[in-house]
């Protein structure tokens, strides 16, 4: 009887104190190919040992109230690392500042715990020799969504049908040499080079890389929510077409007292903004993003976020349930079963921010298996193309 | 209690510096400013004595206070000193003093600065904080700026400088960088859980400084740049060049947390990390 009660208590406790654990592996052997083919060394966070730590790191998504545990495993053979939970206002022990909490040495695990606070957009990044480690690539976006409704800005806030994340940064290749990345370890002064970036990134891509990515899709007369964050050392100036009817509704994880209608928004290092767009015109266009030097406020780089405004997603899609995807949530593979008479010609998977992560040209009338073990935790959009059009599924890779 | 007593003493000093006349002495001084890496740069400052010291340059007054500002110029050039919001302007020739009356009729945070060779003399440090309040409890003051050391030398030598090519290499709060700033009682935020802590910031430099607070969000109480942001709750706030802003927070937990420029280049000094615009705040139960 006592064992039975203990079992009941254990099960109940699992429900009440459900904890989500995220593994982030800190690496210093990343490689990144820039827009012009230049390859640089990077640091970063990966979710698997076999994975190249990307820039940015995986987007971490939680629900308000979640008890979160991040297991940071340092497999860098180099400097200690930490995770600063930027904007989450965690207790000092979990704040990730080396001399005020703890740092994680090579082959050690460090555990960061917090209860997901206000829905909003946050960041995470290493705070060890932060000027170098952040430029090296040790950062990512962290999103808290309202409990039980991921199409709402916050409880009582704005609803939206689609959302995209934009994490902006810059690359100065001089900072990515071993002479600077492999800095001395310990309480010593670290020399950094002058900062003069020449690559300007949107979710890790720039120039032709950005232009080759799928356009963002906004629905006419419907809210799309844009989460904008700046982890670079320059300011970002977004210039929205007035046809987008952009309004700024939140910043740094808090609603603004009043939505601010604006076609221009400056986002400075460490800041985050929530912007709703509600276009009233169909067609293709782009959001212009300028990168400004903070000492002169002169524009040093420009990128564009391309989008198309459509009536609604179903306008160019094949009939519902023309294929099935299993399992979803998935871990390493997906089985796609074709239920229609048309053959599927192309499969593309992208992140919710539009970054292409999988593409395959096929000719299939039955079922196929997609090996997607390289994908990290998070939400993805799968697009299957037939002669009749596209059909979209939202996928979830479980932590 | 100690803070209250300290503030009362300062209030007494500020009101009665020269007895019945409510005269407040301000000196325009020049000197070599010692930086965190032990190098020095030519700089200038407003001080309450003739001894040069580039610090927060804070002068406190109470609302409605009638004052005669007795400004003495120990520099080798004349300076026109202004407090724009009060319409205050006075020219003080080299080696001279002037007495100019002023009534501090409205509360707030103001900038007193030199318009001479604008902005070069202000850049060298002649940009002070004027605070007009009735209560200075739990108030902290940051006069933030940055230096490009070669520009300090150029201005000192009368050479031309071009802020379109500005590449500062020292980043200062009240004239100091991390870790020296930790001992500055005006800057170091200390308080208790539940206290209302107010931070007054003047960016007297030429760059934008995007200040990120760990541990707590704050409310924007005032900004001289735009009223749009008043009432916003944030953890990161970009203070534009010349901007005066007042931020307020009520800490909900104890701890020691950093506040720093999130342009992480500004957490260095002459290209060495960690220095620059980084300080911690200490909150106790």
XYZ file of C-alpha atoms in Angstrom:
684
model
C 0.000 0.000 0.000
C 2.862 2.344 0.947
C 4.620 1.581 -2.347
C 1.413 2.252 -4.229
C 1.014 5.656 -2.548
C 4.635 6.479 -3.264
C 4.084 5.588 -6.902
C 0.972 7.779 -7.045
C 2.899 10.652 -5.441
C 5.784 10.181 -7.882
C 3.448 10.269 -10.889
C 1.640 13.330 -9.520
C 4.936 15.043 -8.850
C 6.013 14.464 -12.423
C 2.856 16.194 -13.560
C 3.062 19.145 -11.188
C 6.792 19.697 -11.502
C 7.200 18.735 -15.139
C 10.606 19.840 -16.248
C 11.860 20.282 -19.755
C 15.583 19.602 -20.220
C 17.479 21.081 -23.133
C 20.955 19.917 -24.040
C 23.294 22.498 -25.513
C 26.833 21.431 -26.354
C 29.365 24.254 -26.335
C 31.881 23.757 -29.142
C 34.775 25.771 -30.501
C 35.318 23.855 -33.745
C 32.504 25.319 -35.774
C 32.916 26.286 -39.391
C 30.862 28.834 -41.219
C 30.847 29.577 -44.903
C 30.112 33.223 -45.541
C 28.294 34.744 -48.462
C 31.388 34.994 -50.675
C 32.609 31.492 -49.858
C 35.018 32.570 -47.133
C 35.182 29.921 -44.425
C 35.739 31.012 -40.851
C 36.122 29.269 -37.543
C 33.289 29.744 -35.093
C 32.264 28.821 -31.573
C 28.690 27.864 -30.886
C 26.063 25.703 -29.301
C 24.992 22.407 -30.873
C 22.447 19.824 -29.839
C 24.455 16.819 -30.994
C 28.160 16.064 -30.988
C 27.980 15.313 -34.715
C 26.414 18.692 -35.435
C 28.284 21.779 -36.623
C 27.488 24.512 -34.105
C 25.546 26.966 -36.207
C 25.274 30.727 -36.115
C 22.934 31.397 -34.500
C 22.502 28.488 -32.119
C 19.211 26.619 -31.918
C 16.152 28.667 -31.069
C 14.888 27.518 -27.685
C 11.110 27.622 -27.305
C 9.256 27.170 -24.042
C 5.822 27.896 -22.672
C 5.107 30.367 -19.920
C 5.392 28.626 -16.582
C 7.581 25.772 -17.836
C 10.245 24.621 -15.424
C 13.256 24.626 -17.676
C 16.598 22.935 -17.197
C 19.367 23.594 -19.677
C 22.213 21.112 -19.593
C 25.228 22.855 -21.069
C 27.982 20.417 -21.879
C 31.306 22.003 -22.694
C 33.087 19.916 -25.312
C 35.422 22.609 -26.498
C 38.879 21.459 -25.404
C 39.404 25.100 -24.676
C 37.967 27.961 -22.693
C 35.223 27.573 -20.137
C 31.774 28.624 -21.284
C 28.484 29.681 -19.749
C 24.941 30.499 -20.761
C 23.620 33.905 -19.863
C 19.826 33.911 -20.034
C 19.515 37.422 -21.403
C 16.392 39.193 -20.190
C 14.962 36.293 -18.197
C 15.874 37.903 -14.849
C 16.928 34.589 -13.348
C 18.573 34.292 -9.942
C 22.269 35.089 -9.679
C 23.371 31.442 -9.690
C 21.715 30.847 -13.067
C 22.710 34.162 -14.649
C 25.754 32.777 -16.437
C 28.240 35.495 -15.506
C 31.443 33.618 -14.646
C 32.691 35.432 -11.563
C 29.183 35.883 -10.149
C 27.807 32.383 -10.755
C 29.805 29.539 -12.329
C 31.609 28.683 -15.486
C 31.711 25.281 -17.125
C 35.092 23.775 -17.933
C 35.898 21.408 -20.780
C 33.985 18.104 -20.504
C 31.927 19.405 -17.609
C 28.184 19.903 -17.516
C 26.582 23.048 -16.156
C 22.893 23.169 -15.370
C 20.783 26.291 -15.691
C 17.314 26.239 -14.202
C 14.524 28.763 -14.435
C 10.784 29.033 -14.629
C 9.763 30.471 -17.992
C 8.532 33.996 -17.201
C 6.651 36.497 -19.323
C 5.949 35.418 -22.904
C 8.375 37.238 -25.130
C 11.633 37.208 -26.988
C 14.886 36.652 -25.137
C 18.451 35.683 -25.921
C 21.040 33.313 -24.588
C 24.779 33.701 -24.992
C 28.099 32.852 -23.434
C 29.323 35.419 -20.904
C 32.928 34.199 -20.735
C 35.182 36.749 -22.463
C 31.848 37.769 -23.904
C 33.221 40.266 -26.432
C 35.000 37.389 -28.179
C 32.683 34.448 -27.473
C 29.556 36.256 -28.683
C 31.265 37.412 -31.873
C 32.537 33.842 -32.231
C 28.920 32.664 -32.473
C 27.847 31.545 -29.000
C 24.322 32.913 -29.047
C 20.770 32.113 -29.913
C 17.209 33.212 -29.457
C 14.986 32.046 -26.615
C 11.236 32.406 -26.957
C 8.592 32.077 -24.280
C 5.111 31.494 -25.645
C 1.846 31.844 -23.759
C 0.606 28.659 -22.147
C -1.430 26.589 -24.565
C -1.590 29.132 -27.396
C 1.405 29.654 -29.644
C -0.524 32.023 -31.918
C -0.900 34.710 -29.294
C 1.704 37.324 -28.346
C 0.809 36.987 -24.679
C -2.330 36.219 -22.718
C -4.756 39.001 -23.527
C -2.462 40.177 -26.328
C -2.611 39.988 -30.114
C -3.396 36.861 -32.114
C -1.521 36.094 -35.307
C -1.534 33.413 -37.950
C 2.174 33.269 -38.738
C 5.379 34.280 -37.026
C 9.032 34.745 -37.954
C 12.158 35.294 -35.903
C 15.046 37.545 -36.905
C 18.253 37.425 -34.921
C 20.726 39.924 -36.332
C 24.479 40.095 -35.886
C 27.677 40.882 -37.757
C 30.892 39.066 -38.562
C 34.354 40.578 -38.468
C 36.573 37.832 -39.894
C 39.619 39.226 -38.056
C 37.969 38.150 -34.814
C 37.626 34.580 -36.128
C 41.315 33.779 -36.300
C 42.854 31.340 -33.816
C 45.030 34.154 -32.499
C 41.935 35.806 -31.062
C 39.498 32.917 -30.610
C 41.957 30.770 -28.673
C 42.637 33.424 -26.087
C 44.465 32.851 -22.803
C 42.343 31.263 -20.088
C 42.112 32.610 -16.568
C 41.902 36.009 -14.980
C 44.057 37.768 -17.527
C 43.421 40.606 -19.904
C 42.457 39.480 -23.375
C 43.386 41.492 -26.429
C 40.644 41.990 -29.003
C 41.129 43.453 -32.459
C 39.413 46.635 -33.648
C 35.843 45.854 -34.686
C 35.162 46.373 -38.366
C 32.577 43.858 -39.564
C 32.033 43.214 -43.247
C 29.313 40.569 -43.128
C 25.878 41.481 -41.842
C 23.734 38.557 -40.808
C 20.038 37.790 -40.543
C 19.669 34.465 -38.759
C 23.236 33.674 -39.761
C 22.867 34.438 -43.474
C 23.704 37.423 -45.621
C 23.670 38.594 -49.232
C 22.997 35.844 -51.752
C 22.507 33.364 -48.918
C 19.536 35.389 -47.740
C 18.182 35.896 -51.235
C 18.231 32.143 -51.898
C 16.110 31.413 -48.863
C 12.370 30.985 -49.112
C 10.475 34.244 -48.974
C 8.551 34.920 -45.837
C 4.845 34.608 -46.409
C 2.467 37.151 -44.913
C -1.280 36.863 -45.199
C -3.231 39.828 -46.498
C -5.297 41.548 -43.797
C -3.979 39.187 -41.163
C -1.440 39.573 -38.368
C 2.044 38.131 -38.767
C 4.247 38.444 -35.683
C 7.917 39.313 -36.157
C 10.350 38.759 -33.311
C 13.380 40.997 -33.812
C 16.561 40.687 -31.764
C 20.041 42.163 -32.002
C 23.045 40.282 -30.603
C 25.584 42.190 -32.705
C 27.676 45.220 -31.802
C 25.982 47.512 -34.311
C 22.464 48.959 -34.347
C 19.822 47.614 -36.735
C 17.381 49.900 -38.492
C 14.338 48.161 -39.968
C 12.469 50.014 -42.677
C 9.033 48.556 -43.332
C 6.854 49.338 -46.327
C 3.875 51.394 -45.212
C 1.727 48.729 -46.888
C 2.726 46.332 -44.113
C 1.017 48.487 -41.454
C 3.736 47.586 -38.972
C 3.178 48.265 -35.298
C 5.584 47.659 -32.436
C 3.782 45.891 -29.612
C 6.457 44.615 -27.241
C 10.072 44.951 -26.245
C 12.451 42.969 -24.075
C 9.782 40.448 -23.123
C 7.184 42.971 -22.001
C 4.164 44.487 -23.786
C 4.425 48.174 -24.596
C 1.857 50.340 -22.797
C 0.485 51.212 -26.245
C 1.229 49.743 -29.656
C 3.406 52.122 -31.653
C 2.696 52.380 -35.356
C 5.950 52.963 -37.196
C 7.586 52.181 -40.520
C 11.071 52.475 -38.988
C 12.454 50.714 -35.943
C 15.917 50.891 -34.412
C 17.065 47.814 -32.501
C 20.261 48.207 -30.501
C 22.603 45.545 -29.132
C 20.800 43.316 -26.652
C 17.342 44.693 -27.452
C 14.366 42.681 -28.689
C 11.117 43.883 -30.221
C 7.810 42.314 -31.200
C 6.295 43.755 -34.370
C 2.944 42.931 -35.927
C 2.541 43.374 -39.652
C -0.862 43.330 -41.275
C -0.448 43.958 -45.006
C -3.312 45.262 -47.078
C -1.721 44.703 -50.499
C -0.764 41.523 -52.305
C 2.629 41.102 -53.919
C 6.348 40.778 -53.288
C 8.459 43.273 -51.392
C 11.192 43.391 -48.792
C 12.003 44.848 -45.404
C 15.214 46.853 -45.577
C 17.609 46.331 -42.681
C 20.514 48.693 -42.137
C 23.443 48.055 -39.802
C 24.777 51.200 -38.123
C 28.085 51.831 -36.429
C 27.259 53.009 -32.892
C 30.019 55.607 -32.800
C 28.962 57.465 -35.923
C 25.431 56.120 -36.633
C 26.597 55.669 -40.218
C 25.234 52.760 -42.243
C 27.887 50.079 -42.756
C 25.751 47.310 -44.212
C 22.337 46.640 -45.674
C 20.347 43.440 -46.017
C 16.821 42.702 -47.141
C 14.194 40.362 -45.787
C 12.081 39.321 -48.762
C 8.438 38.473 -48.387
C 5.298 37.892 -50.360
C 1.802 38.802 -49.324
C -0.790 36.187 -50.257
C -4.535 35.957 -49.792
C -4.299 32.820 -47.687
C -2.160 29.752 -47.598
C -4.838 27.458 -48.995
C -5.048 29.438 -52.241
C -2.064 27.640 -53.730
C -2.160 24.352 -51.953
C -3.289 20.879 -52.898
C -6.258 19.371 -51.140
C -5.915 18.819 -47.411
C -4.560 15.524 -46.259
C -2.894 14.755 -49.574
C -0.025 13.373 -47.529
C 0.718 12.380 -43.977
C 3.853 12.879 -41.956
C 4.781 10.499 -39.164
C 5.969 10.785 -36.440
C 5.304 14.360 -35.480
C 6.914 15.401 -33.105
C 9.919 13.648 -34.607
C 13.496 12.917 -33.604
C 15.714 11.693 -36.450
C 13.513 10.623 -39.384
C 10.117 11.301 -40.930
C 7.916 9.065 -43.057
C 5.885 10.935 -45.630
C 2.974 8.977 -47.072
C 1.388 10.263 -50.261
C -2.407 9.950 -50.145
C -3.152 11.679 -53.441
C -2.884 10.558 -57.035
C -0.335 13.211 -57.849
C 3.324 12.551 -57.296
C 5.267 14.728 -54.899
C 8.120 16.417 -56.712
C 9.947 18.306 -54.020
C 10.247 18.331 -50.265
C 11.609 21.348 -48.408
C 11.951 21.898 -44.681
C 12.678 25.285 -43.202
C 12.835 26.777 -39.751
C 9.947 28.980 -38.666
C 12.151 31.956 -39.446
C 12.483 30.765 -43.039
C 15.986 29.273 -43.008
C 16.167 26.275 -45.321
C 17.416 23.155 -43.512
C 16.422 20.317 -45.861
C 15.603 20.056 -49.522
C 15.109 17.016 -51.712
C 13.908 16.571 -55.272
C 11.919 13.351 -55.646
C 9.232 11.692 -57.686
C 7.069 9.718 -55.358
C 3.580 8.286 -55.522
C 3.798 6.298 -52.327
C 5.825 6.882 -49.212
C 9.352 8.022 -48.541
C 11.562 8.335 -45.478
C 13.383 11.587 -44.813
C 16.570 11.352 -42.745
C 16.585 14.520 -40.693
C 18.835 13.605 -37.796
C 20.794 16.840 -38.355
C 17.868 18.963 -37.244
C 17.928 20.313 -33.724
C 15.002 20.865 -31.362
C 12.414 23.363 -32.479
C 9.582 23.969 -34.888
C 9.894 23.511 -38.646
C 7.784 24.005 -41.735
C 7.620 21.156 -44.247
C 6.526 22.077 -47.763
C 5.617 19.353 -50.253
C 5.274 20.391 -53.896
C 3.122 18.681 -56.505
C 2.039 19.865 -59.920
C -1.039 21.394 -58.293
C 0.842 23.443 -55.770
C 2.252 23.290 -52.293
C 1.073 21.808 -49.061
C 2.523 22.781 -45.744
C 2.868 20.959 -42.434
C 4.239 22.287 -39.179
C 6.738 19.881 -37.617
C 8.055 19.752 -34.097
C 11.385 18.294 -33.054
C 11.063 17.434 -29.387
C 13.780 18.416 -26.914
C 20.329 55.628 7.307
C 23.845 56.324 6.118
C 22.550 57.216 2.652
C 19.929 59.568 4.104
C 22.564 61.286 6.239
C 24.916 61.510 3.261
C 22.206 63.087 1.151
C 21.285 65.563 3.876
C 24.920 66.639 4.091
C 25.057 67.077 0.328
C 21.794 69.026 0.403
C 23.213 71.262 3.105
C 26.399 71.786 1.129
C 24.588 72.493 -2.105
C 22.244 75.021 -0.551
C 24.660 76.725 1.805
C 27.984 76.500 0.065
C 28.598 80.195 0.603
C 26.319 80.919 3.529
C 23.388 83.241 2.959
C 24.080 83.952 -0.676
C 23.425 80.410 -1.932
C 26.510 80.696 -4.058
C 27.745 77.473 -5.596
C 31.304 77.349 -6.837
C 32.085 75.543 -10.057
C 35.585 75.361 -11.502
C 36.510 74.626 -15.097
C 39.643 72.543 -14.707
C 42.087 70.848 -17.010
C 44.422 67.976 -16.356
C 45.572 64.515 -17.253
C 42.918 61.875 -16.697
C 44.192 58.527 -15.467
C 42.665 55.619 -17.364
C 42.174 52.039 -16.244
C 45.331 50.819 -17.983
C 47.405 53.514 -16.233
C 47.704 55.614 -19.373
C 46.566 59.226 -19.297
C 44.743 61.535 -21.654
C 44.265 65.305 -21.587
C 40.779 66.080 -20.263
C 38.687 68.812 -18.691
C 36.017 68.784 -16.030
C 33.632 70.802 -13.898
C 34.668 70.474 -10.277
C 33.626 72.049 -7.001
C 37.266 72.936 -6.249
C 40.224 73.960 -8.389
C 41.532 70.393 -8.306
C 41.005 68.596 -11.638
C 39.047 65.360 -11.414
C 37.067 63.754 -14.228
C 34.252 62.007 -12.388
C 30.444 62.159 -12.515
C 30.555 65.981 -12.281
C 27.273 65.984 -10.373
C 25.771 69.169 -8.957
C 22.582 68.776 -6.895
C 19.904 71.379 -6.357
C 16.395 71.444 -5.004
C 13.365 72.587 -6.920
C 12.835 76.327 -6.583
C 16.319 76.959 -5.280
C 17.795 80.361 -6.142
C 21.504 80.088 -6.706
C 24.396 82.163 -7.892
C 26.684 79.976 -9.934
C 30.193 81.253 -9.391
C 32.103 79.740 -12.292
C 35.873 80.019 -12.294
C 37.821 79.146 -15.394
C 41.286 77.749 -14.714
C 41.679 76.702 -18.366
C 43.885 78.538 -20.849
C 40.936 79.306 -23.141
C 37.597 80.982 -22.506
C 34.440 78.884 -22.248
C 30.760 79.545 -22.798
C 28.825 77.368 -20.378
C 25.176 76.548 -20.987
C 22.316 74.763 -19.308
C 19.957 74.778 -22.268
C 16.641 73.958 -20.540
C 17.122 76.894 -18.142
C 18.294 79.321 -20.804
C 21.490 79.655 -18.804
C 24.550 80.884 -20.670
C 27.717 82.461 -19.327
C 31.078 83.234 -20.882
C 34.054 82.893 -18.581
C 37.380 84.081 -19.886
C 40.552 82.231 -19.087
C 41.608 82.802 -15.477
C 38.402 84.703 -14.637
C 35.292 84.092 -12.549
C 31.712 85.118 -13.182
C 28.693 85.096 -10.900
C 25.433 84.257 -12.663
C 22.081 83.858 -10.924
C 19.807 80.980 -11.764
C 16.603 79.592 -10.282
C 16.146 75.832 -10.582
C 12.420 75.960 -11.154
C 11.745 72.485 -12.486
C 12.748 69.015 -11.384
C 14.779 66.762 -13.542
C 18.168 65.909 -14.917
C 20.029 68.510 -16.936
C 23.335 68.925 -18.706
C 25.774 71.751 -18.091
C 28.308 71.912 -20.898
C 30.803 73.995 -22.790
C 29.678 75.185 -26.211
C 33.182 76.413 -27.042
C 34.641 74.778 -30.174
C 31.531 72.623 -30.030
C 31.610 69.695 -29.553
C 35.335 69.438 -28.877
C 35.515 71.000 -25.403
C 32.414 69.101 -24.322
C 34.051 65.961 -25.684
C 37.110 66.534 -23.487
C 34.868 66.323 -20.449
C 33.135 69.659 -19.953
C 29.719 68.097 -19.627
C 28.323 67.857 -16.129
C 25.142 66.615 -14.500
C 22.682 69.002 -12.877
C 20.025 67.213 -10.854
C 17.078 69.063 -9.396
C 15.220 66.875 -6.923
C 13.682 67.036 -3.482
C 14.791 63.582 -2.446
C 17.989 61.830 -3.422
C 17.442 58.597 -1.529
C 18.246 55.488 -3.569
C 19.348 57.647 -6.494
C 22.381 56.880 -8.596
C 24.073 58.936 -11.277
C 25.979 57.940 -14.380
C 27.775 60.398 -16.602
C 28.759 58.042 -19.414
C 31.126 58.839 -22.219
C 33.913 57.425 -24.304
C 37.303 58.679 -25.423
C 39.408 58.089 -28.477
C 42.705 58.900 -26.823
C 44.263 60.260 -30.024
C 41.364 62.728 -30.307
C 42.016 64.037 -26.782
C 45.583 64.792 -27.769
C 44.483 66.375 -31.045
C 41.968 68.697 -29.360
C 44.548 69.584 -26.744
C 46.986 70.495 -29.534
C 44.403 72.444 -31.471
C 44.336 69.928 -34.311
C 41.220 69.095 -36.298
C 39.260 65.987 -35.433
C 36.468 64.378 -37.385
C 33.766 62.554 -35.467
C 32.683 60.865 -38.717
C 35.746 58.657 -38.217
C 35.318 58.274 -34.476
C 36.752 55.034 -33.064
C 36.768 55.361 -29.283
C 38.994 53.053 -27.283
C 37.986 53.912 -23.700
C 34.453 53.636 -22.332
C 33.691 55.368 -19.057
C 31.056 55.678 -16.352
C 31.754 58.749 -14.229
C 35.223 58.817 -15.736
C 36.041 55.243 -14.738
C 36.084 51.813 -16.318
C 35.604 48.343 -14.935
C 36.902 47.462 -12.352
C 37.701 50.965 -10.995
C 34.054 52.039 -11.319
C 33.063 49.579 -8.577
C 34.211 52.050 -5.903
C 32.182 54.991 -7.243
C 29.337 55.471 -4.757
C 27.373 57.658 -7.173
C 27.410 54.919 -9.789
C 27.304 51.694 -7.809
C 23.680 50.710 -7.401
C 23.058 49.290 -3.963
C 19.662 48.603 -2.496
C 17.322 46.170 -0.910
C 14.610 43.954 -2.285
C 11.515 46.131 -2.675
C 13.388 49.440 -2.773
C 12.628 51.866 -5.559
C 16.021 52.559 -7.129
C 16.455 55.407 -9.563
C 19.289 55.682 -12.036
C 19.945 59.045 -13.701
C 22.037 58.819 -16.850
C 23.608 61.444 -19.047
C 25.394 60.302 -22.163
C 27.949 63.066 -22.536
C 29.836 61.128 -25.191
C 29.398 60.849 -28.932
C 28.425 57.160 -29.241
C 25.192 55.336 -28.449
C 25.515 53.065 -25.426
C 23.069 50.172 -25.250
C 22.926 49.440 -21.533
C 21.772 45.966 -20.527
C 20.667 45.168 -16.981
C 20.990 41.647 -15.659
C 18.536 40.373 -13.079
C 15.825 42.994 -13.319
C 13.694 44.930 -15.733
C 13.356 48.665 -15.224
C 10.795 51.313 -16.103
C 11.735 54.295 -18.242
C 10.683 57.370 -16.263
C 12.032 60.080 -18.537
C 14.039 60.580 -21.687
C 15.196 63.883 -23.147
C 15.294 62.215 -26.597
C 11.709 61.067 -26.896
C 8.619 60.745 -24.749
C 7.564 57.678 -26.774
C 9.536 55.346 -24.508
C 8.303 56.696 -21.166
C 6.541 53.933 -19.259
C 8.174 51.104 -21.190
C 9.484 48.185 -19.164
C 12.821 46.984 -20.520
C 16.107 45.304 -19.662
C 18.176 47.051 -22.345
C 18.105 50.728 -23.167
C 20.142 52.605 -25.773
C 21.239 55.967 -24.444
C 21.901 58.233 -27.404
C 24.664 60.820 -27.472
C 23.485 63.826 -25.469
C 20.475 62.002 -24.054
C 19.426 62.301 -20.435
C 17.275 59.513 -19.085
C 15.895 58.330 -15.765
C 15.308 54.615 -15.159
C 13.637 53.103 -12.148
C 13.515 49.548 -10.863
C 12.185 47.674 -7.865
C 14.338 44.585 -7.332
C 12.425 41.416 -6.509
C 15.360 39.310 -5.349
C 18.766 39.653 -3.829
C 21.929 39.248 -5.839
C 24.864 40.865 -7.546
C 24.152 41.536 -11.196
C 26.023 43.315 -13.972
C 24.923 46.331 -15.941
C 26.964 46.838 -19.077
C 27.025 48.157 -22.584
C 25.828 45.345 -24.862
C 27.969 46.695 -27.616
C 30.571 44.379 -26.147
C 33.400 46.316 -27.792
C 32.600 48.931 -25.123
C 33.502 46.433 -22.383
C 37.141 46.788 -23.372
C 39.802 49.438 -22.761
C 42.251 50.147 -25.539
C 41.294 46.753 -27.020
C 41.726 44.791 -23.795
C 38.904 42.850 -22.146
C 37.455 43.034 -19.504
C 37.316 46.752 -18.875
C 35.074 49.469 -20.164
C 31.440 50.115 -19.435
C 30.667 47.308 -16.985
C 29.569 47.589 -13.361
C 27.603 45.408 -10.974
C 24.692 46.311 -8.744
C 24.243 44.718 -5.345
C 20.809 43.981 -3.934
C 20.379 42.560 -0.464
C 17.391 41.111 1.395
